[in-house]
Coordinates of C-alpha atoms in Angstrom, one line a residue:
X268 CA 0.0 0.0 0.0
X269 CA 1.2 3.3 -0.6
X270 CA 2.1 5.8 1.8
X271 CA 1.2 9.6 1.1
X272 CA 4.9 10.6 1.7
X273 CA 6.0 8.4 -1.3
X274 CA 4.5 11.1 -3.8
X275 CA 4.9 14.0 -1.5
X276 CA 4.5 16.5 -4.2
X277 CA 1.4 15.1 -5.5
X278 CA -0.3 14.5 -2.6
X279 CA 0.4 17.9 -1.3
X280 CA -1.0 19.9 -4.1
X281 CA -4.0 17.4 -3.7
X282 CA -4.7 18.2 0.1
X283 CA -3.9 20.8 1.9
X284 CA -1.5 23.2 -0.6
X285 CA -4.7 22.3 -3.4
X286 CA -5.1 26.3 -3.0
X287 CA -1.3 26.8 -4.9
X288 CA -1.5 24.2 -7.5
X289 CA -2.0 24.9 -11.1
X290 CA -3.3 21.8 -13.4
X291 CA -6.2 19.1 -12.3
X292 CA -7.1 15.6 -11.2
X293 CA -3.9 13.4 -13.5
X294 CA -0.7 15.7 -12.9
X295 CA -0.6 19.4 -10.8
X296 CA 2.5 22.0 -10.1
X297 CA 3.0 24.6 -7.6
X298 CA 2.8 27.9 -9.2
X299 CA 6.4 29.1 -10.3
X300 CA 6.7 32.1 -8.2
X301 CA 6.3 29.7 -5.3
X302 CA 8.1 26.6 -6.2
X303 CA 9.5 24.5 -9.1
X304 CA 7.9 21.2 -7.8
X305 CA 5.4 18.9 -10.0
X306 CA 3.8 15.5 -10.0
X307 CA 1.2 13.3 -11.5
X308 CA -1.0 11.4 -9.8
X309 CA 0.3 8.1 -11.5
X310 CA 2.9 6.7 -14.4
X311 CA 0.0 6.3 -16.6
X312 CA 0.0 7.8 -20.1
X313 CA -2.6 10.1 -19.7
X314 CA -1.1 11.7 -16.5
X315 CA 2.4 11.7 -18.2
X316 CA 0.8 14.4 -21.0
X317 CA -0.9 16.0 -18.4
X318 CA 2.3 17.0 -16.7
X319 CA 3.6 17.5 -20.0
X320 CA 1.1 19.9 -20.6
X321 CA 2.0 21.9 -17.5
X322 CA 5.7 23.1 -18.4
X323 CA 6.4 25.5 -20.8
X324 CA 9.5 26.0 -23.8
X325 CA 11.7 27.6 -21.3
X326 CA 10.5 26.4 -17.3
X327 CA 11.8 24.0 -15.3
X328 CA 10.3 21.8 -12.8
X329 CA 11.2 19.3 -10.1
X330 CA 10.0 15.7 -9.3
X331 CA 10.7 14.1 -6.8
X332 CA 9.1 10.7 -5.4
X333 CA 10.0 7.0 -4.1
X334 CA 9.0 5.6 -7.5
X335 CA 10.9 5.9 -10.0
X336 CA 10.7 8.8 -12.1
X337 CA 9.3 8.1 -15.3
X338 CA 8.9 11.1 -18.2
X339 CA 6.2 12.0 -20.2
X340 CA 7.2 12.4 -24.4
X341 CA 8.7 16.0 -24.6
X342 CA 10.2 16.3 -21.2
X343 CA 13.8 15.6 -20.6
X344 CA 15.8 15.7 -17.2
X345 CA 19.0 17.7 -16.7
X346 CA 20.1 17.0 -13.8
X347 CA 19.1 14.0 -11.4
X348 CA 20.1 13.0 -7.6
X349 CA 19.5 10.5 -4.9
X350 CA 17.8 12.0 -1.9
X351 CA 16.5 10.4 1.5
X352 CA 13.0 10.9 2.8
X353 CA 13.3 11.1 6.7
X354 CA 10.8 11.0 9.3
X355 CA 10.5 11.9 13.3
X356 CA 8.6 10.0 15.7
X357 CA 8.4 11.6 18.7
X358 CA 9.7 15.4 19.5
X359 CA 13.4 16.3 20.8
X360 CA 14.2 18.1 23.9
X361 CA 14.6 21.7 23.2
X362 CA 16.3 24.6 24.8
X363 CA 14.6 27.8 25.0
X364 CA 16.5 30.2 22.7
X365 CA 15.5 34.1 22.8
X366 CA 17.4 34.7 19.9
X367 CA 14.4 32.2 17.6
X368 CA 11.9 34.9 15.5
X369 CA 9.4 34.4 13.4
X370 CA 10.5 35.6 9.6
X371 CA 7.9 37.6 8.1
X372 CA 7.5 38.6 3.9
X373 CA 10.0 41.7 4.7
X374 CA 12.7 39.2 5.1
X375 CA 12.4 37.2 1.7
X376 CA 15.2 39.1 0.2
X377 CA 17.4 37.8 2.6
X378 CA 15.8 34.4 3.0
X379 CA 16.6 34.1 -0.2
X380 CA 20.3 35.9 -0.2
X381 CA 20.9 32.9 2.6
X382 CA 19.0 29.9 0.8
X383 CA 21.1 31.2 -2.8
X384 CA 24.6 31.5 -0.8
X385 CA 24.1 27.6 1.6
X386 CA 21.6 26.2 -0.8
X387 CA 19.8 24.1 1.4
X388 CA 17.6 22.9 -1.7
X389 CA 14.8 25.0 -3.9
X390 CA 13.8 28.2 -2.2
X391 CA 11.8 31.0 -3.8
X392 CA 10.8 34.5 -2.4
X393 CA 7.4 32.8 -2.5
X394 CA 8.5 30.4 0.0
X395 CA 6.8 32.0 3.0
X396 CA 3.6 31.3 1.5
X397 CA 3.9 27.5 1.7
X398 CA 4.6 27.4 6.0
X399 CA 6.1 29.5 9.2
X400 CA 9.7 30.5 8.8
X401 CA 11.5 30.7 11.9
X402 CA 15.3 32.7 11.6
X403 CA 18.4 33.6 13.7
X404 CA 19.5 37.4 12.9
X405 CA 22.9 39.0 14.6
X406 CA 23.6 42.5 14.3
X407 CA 20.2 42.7 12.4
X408 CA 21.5 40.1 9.9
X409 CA 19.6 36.7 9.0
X410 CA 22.5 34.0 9.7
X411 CA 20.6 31.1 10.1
X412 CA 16.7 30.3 9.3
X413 CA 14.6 26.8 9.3
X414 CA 10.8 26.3 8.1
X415 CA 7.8 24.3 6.8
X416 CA 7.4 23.5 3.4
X417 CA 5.2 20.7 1.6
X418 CA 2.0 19.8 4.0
X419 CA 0.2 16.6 3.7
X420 CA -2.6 15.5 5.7
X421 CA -1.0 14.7 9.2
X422 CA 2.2 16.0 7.9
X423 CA 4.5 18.8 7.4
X424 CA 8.0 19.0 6.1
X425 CA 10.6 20.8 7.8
X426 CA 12.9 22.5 5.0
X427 CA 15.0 25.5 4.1
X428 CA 17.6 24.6 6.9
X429 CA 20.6 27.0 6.5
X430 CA 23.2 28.3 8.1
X431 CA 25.8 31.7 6.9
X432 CA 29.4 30.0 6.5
X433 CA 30.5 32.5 9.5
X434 CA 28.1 30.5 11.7
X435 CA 28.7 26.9 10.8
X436 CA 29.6 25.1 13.5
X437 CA 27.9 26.5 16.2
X438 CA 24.4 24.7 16.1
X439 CA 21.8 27.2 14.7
X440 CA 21.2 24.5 12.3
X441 CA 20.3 21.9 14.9
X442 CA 18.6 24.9 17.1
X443 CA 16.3 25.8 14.8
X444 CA 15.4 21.9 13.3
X445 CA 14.7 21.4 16.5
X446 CA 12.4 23.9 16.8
X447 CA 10.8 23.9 13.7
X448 CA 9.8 20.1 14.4
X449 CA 8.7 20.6 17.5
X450 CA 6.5 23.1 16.3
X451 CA 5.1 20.8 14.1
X452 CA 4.7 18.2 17.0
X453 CA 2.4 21.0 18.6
X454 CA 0.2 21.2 16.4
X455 CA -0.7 17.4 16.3
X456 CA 1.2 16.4 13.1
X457 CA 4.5 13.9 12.0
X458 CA 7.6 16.3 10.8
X459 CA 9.3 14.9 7.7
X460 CA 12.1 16.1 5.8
X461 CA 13.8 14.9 2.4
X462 CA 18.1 15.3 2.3
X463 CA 20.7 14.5 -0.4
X464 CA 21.8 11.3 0.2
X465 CA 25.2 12.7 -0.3
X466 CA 24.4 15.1 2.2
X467 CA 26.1 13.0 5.0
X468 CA 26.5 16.1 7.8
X469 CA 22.9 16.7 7.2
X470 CA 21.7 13.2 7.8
X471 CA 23.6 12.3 11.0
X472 CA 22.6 15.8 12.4
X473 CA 18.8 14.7 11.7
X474 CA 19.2 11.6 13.0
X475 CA 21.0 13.1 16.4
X476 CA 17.1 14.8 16.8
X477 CA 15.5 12.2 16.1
X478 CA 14.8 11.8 13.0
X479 CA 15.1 7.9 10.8
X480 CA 14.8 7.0 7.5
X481 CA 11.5 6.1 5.9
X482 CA 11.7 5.6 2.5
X483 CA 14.8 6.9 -0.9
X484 CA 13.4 9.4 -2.7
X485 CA 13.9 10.2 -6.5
X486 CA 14.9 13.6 -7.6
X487 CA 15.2 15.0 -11.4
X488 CA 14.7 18.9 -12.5
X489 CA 13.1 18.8 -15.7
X490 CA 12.5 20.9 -18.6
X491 CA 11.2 20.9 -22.3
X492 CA 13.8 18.9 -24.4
X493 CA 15.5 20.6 -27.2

């Protein structure tokens, strides 16, 4: 049986982020300005022209799933990656930190400055939209920020985990990941995140808060082939 994480785009933008998908009932995509992520609901032909349908001659988008990624006619991936789908069971202990703020839609630019200079994974100025950002700032700078992203019924993911280069080193990233799930914990639901499976640092600092492996995920950006 399927689990809803295994297509986490698709059964995002068929729950609870419905209200930021463009397309309908075979393949949907989050608007552009918001993120570059796509499904279909299934490998079948029609749903494979229905995503097709949904890029134009010079977008991009980006899959990512535990099936396999299979392409409609048309579509062509230019990059591709192994990535691991990771999930918390029970919240971690956390230490009340004054210096934890909310991020608000005046801090975009820099949210995005940080996500562009660390790249944590996609990040848009319309990322705010998707879930609560919660930031670090020193001297009135943003050094460090963690957030929500995808939402699925009983789920949330916990993304855009950064850190400046200055401030490596001395556990904003693990601060604020613990946070951020915790939040999520509050408000009755299961944190989840997805990681490069490259991304060894990243994955034994999850795991340290208590976060496992559920399930390797597929990852290809795709465009219109030439």
């Amino acid at each position: 049986m399927k689990h809803v994480l295994d297509r986490p785009v698709w059964s995002a933008l068929e729950t609870r982020h419905r209200a930021f998908a463009q397309g309908g009932d075979l393949a949907r995509r989050y608007s552009p300005s918001i993120a570059l992520f796509a499904a279909t609901a299934a490998d079948d032909p029609a749903s494979l022209r229905a995503l097709g349908e949904l890029v134009g001659p010079d977008e991009s988008i980006i899959m990512a799933q535990a099936d396999t990624i299979t392409l409609p006619p048309g579509l062509a991936a230019i990059s591709t990656a192994d990535a691991v789908q990771m999930i918390a069971e029970a919240p971690s202990p956390a230490v009340p930190d004054e210096r934890i703020q909310p991020l608000t839609p005046e801090d975009a630019a820099e949210m995005l400055a940080l996500a562009s200079l660390t790249k944590p994974g996609p990040f848009t100025l319309g990322a705010l939209s998707l879930g609560a950002f919660w930031g670090v700032k020193v001297e009135g700078r943003l050094v460090a920020m963690a957030g929500e992203r995808m939402k699925q019924p009983g789920y949330t993911e916990l993304s855009g985990v950064c850190a400046h280069p200055e401030f490596r080193g001395t556990g904003l990233g693990r601060l604020l990941s613990v946070f951020v799930a915790n939040q999520i914990f509050a408000r009755g639901e299961i944190p989840y995140l997805h990681a490069f499976a490259t991304n060894a640092g990243a994955i034994r600092l999850y795991e340290s808060i208590g976060f496992s492996l559920r399930t390797p995920i597929n990852v290809a950006v795709v465009q219109r082939a030439a």
